[in-house]
Amino acid sequence: MGKTAKTQASNNPPTRLTGAEIVWATLEGEGVTQVFGYPGGAILPVYDALRKFPIHHTLVRHEQGAAHMADGYARASGKVGVAIATSGPGATNLVTGIATAMLDSIPIVCITGNVSSKVLGTDAFQEVDITGITLPVTKHNFVISRAEDIAPAIRYAFQIAQTGRPGPVLVDITKDAQQATADFDFAAAKPRPHRPHPMLKVEEQGLEQAAELIRNAKRPVILAGHGIIESGAEKQVYALAERAQIPVALTLLGLGSFPASHSLNLGMMGMHGESWVNQAIQEADLLIACGMRFDDRVTGTLSTYATKAKKIHIEVDPSEVNKNVKVDVALVGDVREVLELLLPRISGHDGSAWIKTIEASKGEVAVRDIKNLPDSGHLYAAHVINDIWRMTGGNAILVTDVGQHQMWAAQYYHHEQPRTLITSGGLGTMGFALPAAIGAKFACPDKEVWVIAGDGGFQMTAAELSTIVQEGIKINIAIINNGYLGMVRQWQEFFYERNYEATPLVSPDFVKLADAHGIQGLTVRMRTELAEAVDTARTAPGTFLLNFKVEKEDSVYPMIPAGSSLHEMIRRPGKD
Ligand SMILES: Cc1cc2nc3c(=O)[nH]c(=O)nc-3n(C[C@H](O)[C@H](O)[C@H](O)COP(=O)(O)OP(=O)(O)OC[C@H]3O[C@@H](n4cnc5c(N)ncnc54)[C@H](O)[C@@H]3O)c2cc1C
Ligand SMILES: Cc1ncc(C[n+]2csc(CCOP(=O)(O)OP(=O)(O)O)c2C)c(N)n1
Ligand SMILES: [Mg+2]
């Protein structure tokens, strides 16, 4: 539908349309078939015109949900997600979702209505300066007050959202611009070709230096980040790893960019990464960072980070280069394109000694792993997530919320494919999972979608259960119910003398809550009930909620305390 619509829109001679109709016609021309939004006075002309266009609108229950749905849609599909809201409170409710997309470089376009241009700046009813408010959390934003400017602005917004380092763009359209008429010519509204940043030039010299470092390295590690998925560079990273026999460590947002089952895949790095991964990074003599930004959750304290290693950084955003970690060679460009240029310079390499060293460092740690502890009958989040992984064959799209369960999801669900883990990394936004999963389901209707949420975060956006019902979609929901704001409780346990202030959490009976929405559910307390419950959820025709009452005071291990070095890990207390 999108493609046909695009051709029609581009070939049509200019047509006289209202600004509101231009909004939809331009979205249709951009190939949009699905949007998420919530109406109100300042955007009503746009809603009134929707019936004339082949675009499905999902009514959310809170505008934050619309932004997260657009975000989940974008992460699952690789396309631009679209959210719509009215002025004032509608627009401000979007902000957390926009910031979430900004911190993780997700391409979304948000369209807000605003008061008429004649009263802009007068504190008119439901007027806020949403472009001012979102300036630091958008890649770009616009206020549009003339109907003829709408199509060029929206087309430009799509270009900005997707090019270079992706990100959110907001287009704020005054009500009089929506009501006025203008000629609509989709083709003529095309933005000027994107002018790449002058630094985006991969020099021959840099490529040769990088190749030389790779050829000479004895203990290299590839740091695989989210940029690989955004670029579609999985094949090139795979080729580099295999050709030069380089082990691959992944960031949280990079999980899925390199198959978990591959023998060169080390697992996740950073604060809650496996100890052998962080140890390998600390011992490495070369780090090849691909589409990752050396976040502080990844590096720990910078002064002791990978001091023995030379560093190559392949990164599309010049401002990320040398921002946190000083590098020896910067290859500024799209990671797929850069690796295409680099690969012919890399030949076979024997990495077996280094790989053996890393393997040897795994053994002792594995016995402390919860998965390998004797089964006491208690339910641990790790068991739940590991069983969901096993039973879905690792083929589901997992959408997590933020907290302990998020880290266990990263540790115990193993991703073979990109775009199968959807999680808020940079902003760490509680309430993300349920709406983002709805977006992901719209993007991939044939995929099995699982929400993994904490009892705290789930309550932040639980109202979107109604959206699920109204849309008749199927999602499986696993609430990891530990009765606490668990991740904060863990910090209180480790660093605040177990002063559990404001972290014990009373929740509704989640199964009754689901029932009130017309959604089936089950509470699971015992390990022995786990597999059958997961099976019941998977085979149920509609959305199903599983309320897992897990061990209350379990902690995520290993953990590097904030501001410590990568090798200063707190490990799960062992029997030794
Ligand atoms: C509770 C909690 C705990 C966490 N613990 C960990 C942890 O233990 N380990 C961990 O890894 N993370 C952890 N995180 C996540 C962490 O905060 C960061 O979000 C994450 O590390 C960022 O990963 P990234 O750099 O790969 O992705 P992003 O932040 O998305 O950065 C991607 C980079 O790739 C670049 N890029 C984008 N497109 C391209 C392209 N086409 N070509 C080249 N470059 C491109 C971007 O410019 C950017 O610099 C945690 C988050 C939370 C909420
Ligand atoms: C909107 C928001 N508020 C506060 C936080 C701080 N925070 C991070 S994790 C966490 C606890 C999450 O609790 P829960 O959802 O129950 O998940 P658990 O850690 O127990 O698995 C909190 C409060 C946050 N990340 N996001
Ligand atoms: Mg909890």
XYZ file of C-alpha atoms and ligand atoms in Angstrom:
656
model
C 0.000 0.000 0.000
C 2.766 2.411 0.960
C 4.648 2.007 -2.319
C 1.598 2.488 -4.550
C 0.524 5.456 -2.530
C 3.985 6.934 -2.872
C 3.998 6.637 -6.660
C 0.528 8.127 -6.907
C 1.408 10.959 -4.622
C 4.612 11.722 -6.526
C 3.030 11.616 -9.979
C -0.046 13.650 -9.207
C -0.077 17.209 -10.516
C -0.417 19.787 -7.739
C -3.794 19.447 -6.032
C -5.468 22.016 -3.818
C -5.719 20.511 -0.341
C -6.208 21.757 3.181
C -3.132 21.783 5.390
C -4.685 18.906 7.349
C -5.048 16.847 4.171
C -1.486 17.730 3.212
C -0.263 16.202 6.486
C -1.765 12.828 5.574
C -0.977 13.025 1.858
C 2.676 13.677 2.689
C 2.796 10.848 5.220
C 1.196 8.563 2.619
C 3.787 9.679 0.108
C 6.532 8.806 2.594
C 5.127 5.274 2.711
C 3.506 5.587 6.130
C 0.655 3.126 6.749
C 0.498 3.277 10.548
C 0.506 6.123 13.066
C -0.059 6.330 16.836
C -1.805 9.289 18.391
C -4.357 11.067 20.536
C -6.648 13.895 19.371
C -7.468 17.309 20.816
C -8.666 20.727 19.676
C -5.470 22.001 18.082
C -5.016 18.892 15.920
C -8.704 18.274 15.142
C -8.548 19.393 11.500
C -5.875 16.738 10.927
C -8.035 14.057 12.577
C -11.041 15.183 10.557
C -9.131 14.596 7.306
C -7.823 11.127 8.253
C -10.801 9.217 6.817
C -9.723 10.170 3.277
C -6.336 8.431 3.547
C -5.287 4.758 3.726
C -3.413 5.159 7.003
C -4.256 3.217 10.150
C -4.395 5.319 13.306
C -3.992 3.635 16.685
C -5.627 5.536 19.519
C -3.297 5.397 22.507
C -4.241 6.018 26.149
C -1.480 8.535 26.891
C 0.692 10.438 24.420
C 3.864 9.015 26.011
C 2.538 5.702 24.710
C 2.240 7.156 21.195
C 5.896 8.177 21.159
C 7.021 4.793 22.542
C 4.842 2.959 20.020
C 6.352 4.973 17.179
C 9.763 4.164 18.663
C 9.017 0.420 18.995
C 7.692 0.435 15.431
C 10.910 2.060 14.209
C 13.208 -0.276 16.181
C 11.408 -3.388 14.957
C 11.067 -2.348 11.305
C 13.977 -0.014 10.587
C 11.427 2.474 9.211
C 10.361 5.839 10.633
C 7.673 5.677 13.349
C 5.041 8.412 13.540
C 3.281 9.858 16.612
C 0.579 12.532 16.650
C -0.650 14.715 19.499
C -2.524 17.890 20.198
C -1.043 21.088 21.626
C -0.232 21.794 25.285
C -0.562 18.694 27.495
C -0.757 16.375 24.479
C 2.547 17.683 23.227
C 4.264 17.714 26.632
C 3.141 14.120 27.254
C 5.217 13.129 24.225
C 8.440 14.476 25.691
C 9.620 11.395 27.618
C 9.075 9.264 24.522
C 10.943 11.737 22.334
C 13.882 11.855 24.753
C 13.914 8.041 24.854
C 14.212 7.964 21.053
C 16.871 10.693 21.093
C 19.156 8.920 23.557
C 19.001 5.685 21.520
C 19.118 7.367 18.060
C 15.704 6.148 16.896
C 14.054 7.713 13.832
C 10.579 8.960 14.739
C 8.550 11.905 13.477
C 6.143 13.539 15.931
C 3.433 15.816 14.631
C 1.743 18.177 17.075
C -1.029 20.714 16.569
C -0.626 24.158 18.051
C -2.837 27.183 18.559
C -3.465 29.485 15.580
C -0.512 31.553 14.464
C -2.385 34.761 15.306
C -2.398 33.882 19.014
C 0.981 32.138 19.251
C 2.874 33.600 22.170
C -0.230 34.898 24.018
C -0.582 31.958 26.450
C -3.602 30.898 24.446
C -5.595 27.897 25.656
C -3.346 24.813 25.639
C -0.421 26.690 24.154
C 3.083 25.544 24.993
C 6.311 26.242 23.207
C 6.841 22.591 22.336
C 9.703 23.317 19.953
C 11.441 25.156 22.792
C 10.738 22.319 25.198
C 11.941 19.608 22.823
C 14.913 21.469 21.367
C 17.486 19.478 23.377
C 15.765 16.121 22.836
C 15.086 16.259 19.116
C 17.498 16.023 16.243
C 15.521 18.904 14.753
C 12.119 20.535 15.124
C 9.907 23.015 13.248
C 6.938 25.315 13.842
C 4.831 25.505 10.694
C 2.239 28.245 10.336
C 1.438 28.129 6.590
C -0.302 25.290 4.766
C 2.174 25.467 1.872
C 5.084 24.753 4.237
C 3.627 21.528 5.641
C 4.666 19.072 2.931
C 8.272 20.324 2.672
C 8.602 20.299 6.477
C 7.305 16.761 6.882
C 9.444 15.476 4.019
C 12.472 17.187 5.496
C 11.610 15.721 8.908
C 11.660 12.220 7.417
C 15.002 12.890 5.771
C 16.547 14.226 8.977
C 15.146 11.408 11.115
C 16.744 8.747 8.907
C 20.013 10.128 7.625
C 23.392 9.900 9.329
C 22.784 9.245 13.002
C 19.007 8.676 13.219
C 16.834 10.538 15.715
C 13.472 12.088 16.528
C 12.081 15.133 14.694
C 9.039 17.160 15.761
C 6.806 19.147 13.410
C 4.472 21.548 15.234
C 1.670 22.824 12.967
C -0.592 25.715 13.927
C -4.330 25.170 13.646
C -4.811 27.890 10.996
C -2.146 26.204 8.823
C -4.128 22.957 9.062
C -7.325 24.774 8.044
C -5.903 26.859 5.182
C -5.509 25.443 1.672
C -2.429 25.157 -0.512
C -1.203 23.363 -3.617
C 0.103 19.915 -2.756
C 2.889 18.493 -4.904
C 4.680 15.647 -3.163
C 7.576 15.535 -5.627
C 8.154 19.280 -5.485
C 8.270 19.129 -1.674
C 11.334 16.866 -1.788
C 14.136 18.192 0.398
C 17.503 19.067 -1.038
C 19.791 16.040 -1.104
C 21.328 15.408 2.290
C 24.738 17.030 2.529
C 26.977 14.699 4.499
C 29.036 16.199 7.299
C 32.421 17.358 5.945
C 34.166 14.975 8.360
C 32.330 12.010 6.830
C 35.224 11.046 4.628
C 36.997 7.808 5.139
C 40.588 8.516 4.216
C 42.783 5.897 2.612
C 45.354 6.536 5.323
C 42.886 5.780 8.124
C 41.786 2.545 6.485
C 45.377 1.423 6.067
C 46.216 2.305 9.685
C 43.178 0.362 10.890
C 44.049 -2.652 8.742
C 47.611 -2.544 10.015
C 46.431 -2.472 13.654
C 44.120 -5.430 12.993
C 46.861 -7.400 11.234
C 49.278 -6.897 14.131
C 46.869 -7.387 17.027
C 47.351 -10.396 19.301
C 44.345 -9.753 21.546
C 41.721 -7.882 19.495
C 38.053 -7.466 20.469
C 35.235 -6.073 18.308
C 32.848 -3.867 20.303
C 29.542 -4.304 18.485
C 26.993 -1.538 19.031
C 23.560 -0.375 18.010
C 24.948 1.490 14.975
C 25.546 -1.886 13.303
C 21.822 -2.616 13.464
C 20.893 0.899 12.352
C 23.287 0.635 9.438
C 22.439 -2.973 8.492
C 26.127 -3.916 8.829
C 25.618 -7.340 10.445
C 27.091 -9.250 7.477
C 30.168 -7.049 7.344
C 30.815 -7.401 11.085
C 30.353 -11.141 10.764
C 32.861 -11.213 7.912
C 35.409 -9.185 9.877
C 35.057 -11.373 12.970
C 35.336 -14.617 11.034
C 38.101 -13.569 8.678
C 40.394 -12.259 11.394
C 39.054 -14.570 14.141
C 38.199 -11.663 16.425
C 35.895 -12.202 19.413
C 32.877 -9.906 19.598
C 31.588 -8.123 22.719
C 28.205 -6.433 22.431
C 26.562 -3.419 24.032
C 23.030 -3.761 25.385
C 21.669 -2.079 22.260
C 24.023 -4.050 20.032
C 22.612 -7.426 21.136
C 21.388 -9.220 18.016
C 23.945 -7.569 15.737
C 26.087 -10.726 15.927
C 24.532 -14.154 16.524
C 24.545 -15.196 20.187
C 25.267 -18.810 19.240
C 28.444 -17.970 17.292
C 31.584 -19.226 18.987
C 33.175 -15.770 18.680
C 30.286 -14.075 20.501
C 31.441 -13.213 24.017
C 28.180 -11.626 25.232
C 27.293 -8.255 26.713
C 29.956 -5.851 27.994
C 29.677 -3.226 30.700
C 28.088 -2.709 34.098
C 26.083 -5.932 34.005
C 28.094 -7.658 31.302
C 29.658 -11.067 31.786
C 32.890 -10.856 33.728
C 34.922 -12.570 31.004
C 33.751 -9.973 28.462
C 34.934 -7.063 30.573
C 38.117 -8.937 31.417
C 38.789 -9.513 27.698
C 38.291 -5.791 27.046
C 40.686 -4.870 29.867
C 43.308 -7.322 28.534
C 42.816 -6.505 24.826
C 45.556 -4.918 22.750
C 43.070 -3.655 20.141
C 39.419 -2.577 20.369
C 37.476 -2.161 17.134
C 34.408 -0.156 18.152
C 31.647 -0.413 15.563
C 28.618 1.887 15.923
C 28.843 2.243 19.699
C 29.402 5.375 21.749
C 31.399 4.251 24.798
C 28.522 4.966 27.182
C 29.507 5.148 30.869
C 27.552 1.935 31.517
C 30.011 0.332 29.095
C 33.345 1.835 30.092
C 33.167 2.246 33.862
C 35.735 4.780 34.969
C 37.510 6.106 31.891
C 40.982 6.441 33.408
C 41.336 2.669 33.775
C 39.347 1.623 30.691
C 41.194 -0.751 28.350
C 44.517 0.954 28.918
C 46.509 -1.733 27.066
C 44.467 -1.385 23.874
C 44.828 0.671 20.722
C 41.398 1.785 19.604
C 39.675 2.037 16.239
C 36.296 3.802 16.222
C 33.891 3.373 13.294
C 31.153 5.930 13.923
C 28.787 8.020 11.813
C 28.537 10.986 14.181
C 31.810 12.951 14.314
C 30.861 14.419 17.691
C 31.048 10.930 19.232
C 34.664 10.449 18.191
C 37.099 11.108 21.057
C 34.141 12.241 23.214
C 34.536 9.691 25.998
C 37.414 7.496 24.916
C 40.403 8.801 22.957
C 40.974 6.633 19.918
C 43.979 5.913 17.710
C 42.112 5.655 14.406
C 38.700 7.197 13.700
C 36.835 6.045 10.631
C 33.950 8.475 10.445
C 31.163 7.126 8.293
C 28.430 4.566 8.001
C 29.719 1.373 9.582
C 28.544 -0.830 6.699
C 30.242 1.359 4.114
C 33.426 1.673 6.173
C 33.667 -2.071 6.739
C 33.110 -2.709 3.009
C 36.233 -0.605 2.405
C 38.177 -2.190 5.234
C 37.374 -5.857 4.633
C 39.438 -6.352 1.452
C 42.512 -5.297 3.466
C 41.982 -7.979 6.111
C 43.180 -11.515 5.555
C 43.084 -14.713 7.586
C 44.427 -14.564 11.116
C 45.024 -17.144 13.804
C 43.241 -15.961 16.926
C 43.137 -19.314 18.694
C 45.517 -18.515 21.571
C 43.582 -15.370 22.544
C 40.229 -17.132 22.216
C 41.505 -19.976 24.436
C 42.572 -17.460 27.082
C 39.097 -15.926 27.118
C 37.436 -19.357 27.210
C 39.564 -20.307 30.203
C 38.345 -17.256 32.108
C 34.697 -18.348 31.744
C 34.721 -21.611 33.664
C 34.937 -20.412 37.215
C 32.234 -17.798 36.692
C 29.676 -20.165 35.230
C 29.181 -22.010 38.536
C 27.976 -18.806 40.172
C 25.399 -18.331 37.462
C 21.806 -18.556 38.712
C 20.936 -20.870 35.823
C 23.358 -23.426 37.160
C 22.369 -23.197 40.806
C 20.433 -26.191 42.137
C 16.699 -25.825 41.613
C 15.249 -24.906 45.017
C 11.735 -24.661 43.614
C 11.835 -20.873 44.003
C 11.088 -18.792 40.992
C 13.932 -16.601 39.775
C 13.562 -14.034 37.021
C 16.534 -15.626 35.277
C 14.628 -18.940 35.100
C 11.573 -17.229 33.659
C 13.497 -15.409 30.954
C 15.693 -18.359 30.111
C 12.635 -20.586 29.679
C 10.920 -17.999 27.476
C 14.073 -17.964 25.348
C 14.180 -21.748 25.170
C 10.484 -22.116 24.365
C 10.404 -19.390 21.704
C 13.571 -20.780 20.125
C 15.022 -17.281 20.511
C 12.783 -16.153 17.643
C 10.527 -13.717 19.472
C 10.852 -9.959 19.609
C 11.565 -9.202 23.248
C 10.564 -5.750 24.459
C 11.790 -4.948 27.931
C 11.103 -2.285 30.474
C 13.853 -0.851 32.687
C 15.305 -2.381 35.810
C 16.633 -5.715 37.011
C 14.380 -7.707 34.682
C 15.869 -5.731 31.755
C 19.370 -6.858 32.667
C 18.264 -10.463 33.195
C 16.552 -10.298 29.802
C 19.854 -9.157 28.286
C 21.725 -11.958 30.053
C 19.334 -14.902 29.660
C 17.566 -14.377 26.320
C 20.037 -14.988 23.520
C 19.494 -13.039 20.335
C 20.473 -14.437 16.950
C 18.924 -11.691 14.822
C 18.999 -7.895 14.845
C 15.882 -5.974 15.915
C 14.750 -8.754 18.261
C 15.653 -6.924 21.487
C 13.860 -3.630 21.975
C 14.871 -1.805 25.113
C 15.437 1.736 26.346
C 19.194 1.954 26.922
C 20.275 5.576 27.082
C 17.359 7.196 28.906
C 16.349 3.993 30.708
C 12.671 4.875 30.556
C 10.376 2.880 32.844
C 6.998 2.390 31.162
C 8.605 1.846 27.765
C 7.894 -1.855 27.277
C 4.151 -2.169 26.850
C 3.671 0.663 24.348
C 6.921 -0.114 22.485
C 5.740 -3.730 22.128
C 2.482 -2.516 20.586
C 4.543 -0.541 18.067
C 6.740 -3.569 17.372
C 3.678 -5.774 16.810
C 2.322 -3.311 14.235
C 5.705 -3.328 12.515
C 5.982 -7.138 12.532
C 2.463 -8.560 12.807
C 3.652 -12.103 12.092
C 6.285 -12.146 14.832
C 5.776 -13.380 18.374
C 6.180 -10.363 20.650
C 6.958 -10.615 24.384
C 6.909 -7.839 26.937
C 9.261 -8.348 29.868
C 8.349 -5.708 32.446
C 8.859 -5.085 36.146
C 5.943 -4.603 38.520
C 6.966 -0.942 38.824
C 7.459 0.021 35.181
C 4.419 -1.909 34.020
C 2.196 0.301 36.162
C 3.553 3.442 34.493
C 1.898 2.714 31.149
C -0.523 -0.124 31.975
C -3.345 1.956 30.524
C -2.137 0.830 27.083
C -3.722 -2.581 27.805
C -6.903 -0.943 26.509
C -5.120 0.001 23.306
C -4.214 -3.656 22.809
C -7.828 -4.660 23.268
C -9.190 -1.951 20.999
C -6.724 -2.970 18.291
C -7.275 -6.714 18.787
C -3.567 -7.559 18.720
C -1.715 -10.414 20.402
C 1.225 -9.765 22.675
C 2.547 -11.964 25.471
C 3.225 -10.065 28.668
C 5.554 -11.335 31.402
C 5.567 -9.233 34.552
C 8.594 -10.005 36.683
C 6.865 -9.225 39.958
C 9.361 -8.932 42.809
C 7.356 -6.505 44.941
C 10.103 -3.904 44.667
C 11.503 -1.236 42.445
C 14.131 -3.918 42.197
C 17.058 -2.179 40.534
C 16.875 0.715 42.981
C 16.463 -1.718 45.892
C 19.633 -3.455 44.683
C 21.563 -0.170 44.801
C 20.156 0.431 48.299
C 21.297 -3.051 49.295
C 24.826 -2.579 47.925
C 25.467 1.112 48.560
C 22.888 2.461 51.075
C 23.049 -0.089 53.916
C 19.803 -1.804 52.923
C 17.769 1.296 53.637
C 14.860 0.312 51.437
C 13.303 3.758 51.287
C 10.495 4.089 48.730
C 11.234 0.842 46.926
C 8.771 -1.720 48.387
C 5.887 -1.640 45.969
C 2.218 -2.487 46.332
C 0.706 -3.523 43.038
C -2.760 -4.423 41.895
C -3.563 -8.061 41.202
C -2.217 -7.966 37.662
C -4.355 -10.906 36.551
C -7.506 -9.122 37.736
C -6.280 -5.953 36.050
C -5.875 -7.883 32.798
C -9.310 -9.412 33.305
C -10.843 -5.970 33.738
C -9.515 -5.194 30.265
C -10.828 -8.440 28.800
C -7.315 -9.932 28.718
C -6.561 -13.417 30.035
C -3.864 -13.956 32.610
C -2.233 -16.300 35.110
C -0.137 -15.910 38.235
C 2.903 -18.186 38.430
C 4.682 -18.853 41.729
C 6.607 -22.086 41.269
C 9.336 -23.105 38.886
C 7.340 -26.256 38.108
C 4.458 -24.166 36.728
C 6.640 -22.072 34.469
C 6.821 -23.989 31.197
C 3.121 -24.758 31.079
C 2.255 -21.127 31.755
C 4.510 -19.889 28.968
C 2.952 -22.424 26.646
C -0.575 -21.322 27.633
C 0.298 -17.708 26.881
C 1.890 -18.524 23.536
C -0.989 -20.639 22.310
C -3.786 -18.353 23.550
C -5.427 -16.590 20.623
C -5.235 -13.130 22.205
C -2.929 -11.124 24.425
C -2.016 -13.030 27.578
C -0.513 -11.707 30.809
C 1.717 -13.814 33.056
C 2.316 -12.468 36.545
C 5.540 -14.123 37.736
C 5.905 -13.817 41.508
C 9.675 -14.088 41.692
C 12.252 -14.075 44.493
C 11.959 -10.633 46.074
C 15.530 -9.741 46.990
C 17.484 -11.204 44.119
C 20.205 -9.040 42.556
C 21.690 -8.681 39.095
C 25.252 -9.998 38.942
C 27.875 -9.270 37.986
C 27.788 -5.571 38.700
C 30.385 -2.869 38.293
C 29.516 -0.094 40.736
C 29.012 3.236 38.949
C 32.346 5.019 38.582
C 34.452 1.894 39.196
C 36.789 0.130 36.801
C 35.656 -2.685 34.529
C 37.575 -5.247 36.543
C 36.087 -4.165 39.908
C 33.028 -6.381 39.696
C 30.624 -7.405 42.428
C 29.978 -11.082 41.763
C 27.112 -13.338 42.817
C 28.135 -14.700 46.196
C 29.394 -18.225 45.597
C 29.655 -21.234 47.838
C 33.419 -20.939 48.007
C 19.579 -0.265 33.966
C 20.502 -0.165 32.791
C 21.701 -0.868 32.797
C 22.520 -0.857 31.676
N 23.647 -1.622 31.689
C 24.350 -1.775 30.543
C 25.419 -2.699 30.448
O 25.751 -3.392 31.392
N 26.066 -2.819 29.263
C 25.705 -2.071 28.159
O 26.278 -2.254 27.089
N 24.730 -1.170 28.227
C 24.023 -1.017 29.381
N 22.986 -0.136 29.415
C 22.674 0.644 28.202
C 23.575 1.878 28.086
O 23.097 2.873 28.941
C 23.600 2.394 26.623
O 22.291 2.658 26.191
C 24.221 1.417 25.648
O 25.434 0.910 26.125
C 24.458 2.103 24.315
O 24.805 1.179 23.346
P 25.376 1.663 21.941
O 26.492 2.612 22.160
O 25.633 0.428 21.158
O 24.094 2.340 21.268
P 23.664 3.869 21.052
O 23.646 4.614 22.310
O 22.401 3.806 20.260
O 24.830 4.446 20.160
C 24.976 4.019 18.846
C 26.174 4.711 18.236
O 26.266 4.267 16.890
C 26.323 5.379 16.016
N 25.665 5.029 14.764
C 24.348 5.040 14.479
N 24.140 4.680 13.202
C 25.355 4.421 12.684
C 25.798 4.017 11.400
N 24.948 3.813 10.392
N 27.138 3.832 11.208
C 28.036 4.065 12.216
N 27.665 4.474 13.439
C 26.336 4.644 13.668
C 25.619 6.509 16.754
O 26.064 7.768 16.290
C 26.017 6.232 18.198
O 27.239 6.835 18.529
C 22.158 -0.100 30.538
C 20.976 0.637 30.540
C 20.140 0.591 31.647
C 18.845 1.348 31.594
C 10.556 6.878 34.509
C 11.634 6.378 35.417
N 11.613 6.694 36.745
C 12.570 6.212 37.570
C 13.573 5.414 37.089
C 14.664 4.884 38.041
N 14.604 3.414 38.078
C 15.424 2.621 37.360
S 15.127 1.010 37.557
C 13.902 1.306 38.659
C 13.138 0.197 39.332
C 12.285 -0.555 38.366
O 11.415 -1.375 39.101
P 10.554 -2.483 38.396
O 9.846 -1.902 37.229
O 9.723 -3.173 39.395
O 11.665 -3.449 37.803
P 12.727 -4.364 38.606
O 13.980 -3.579 38.745
O 12.111 -4.707 39.931
O 12.924 -5.554 37.727
C 13.743 2.693 38.867
C 12.771 3.309 39.797
C 13.567 5.143 35.714
N 14.527 4.415 35.123
N 12.579 5.606 34.907
Mg 10.070 -4.873 40.506
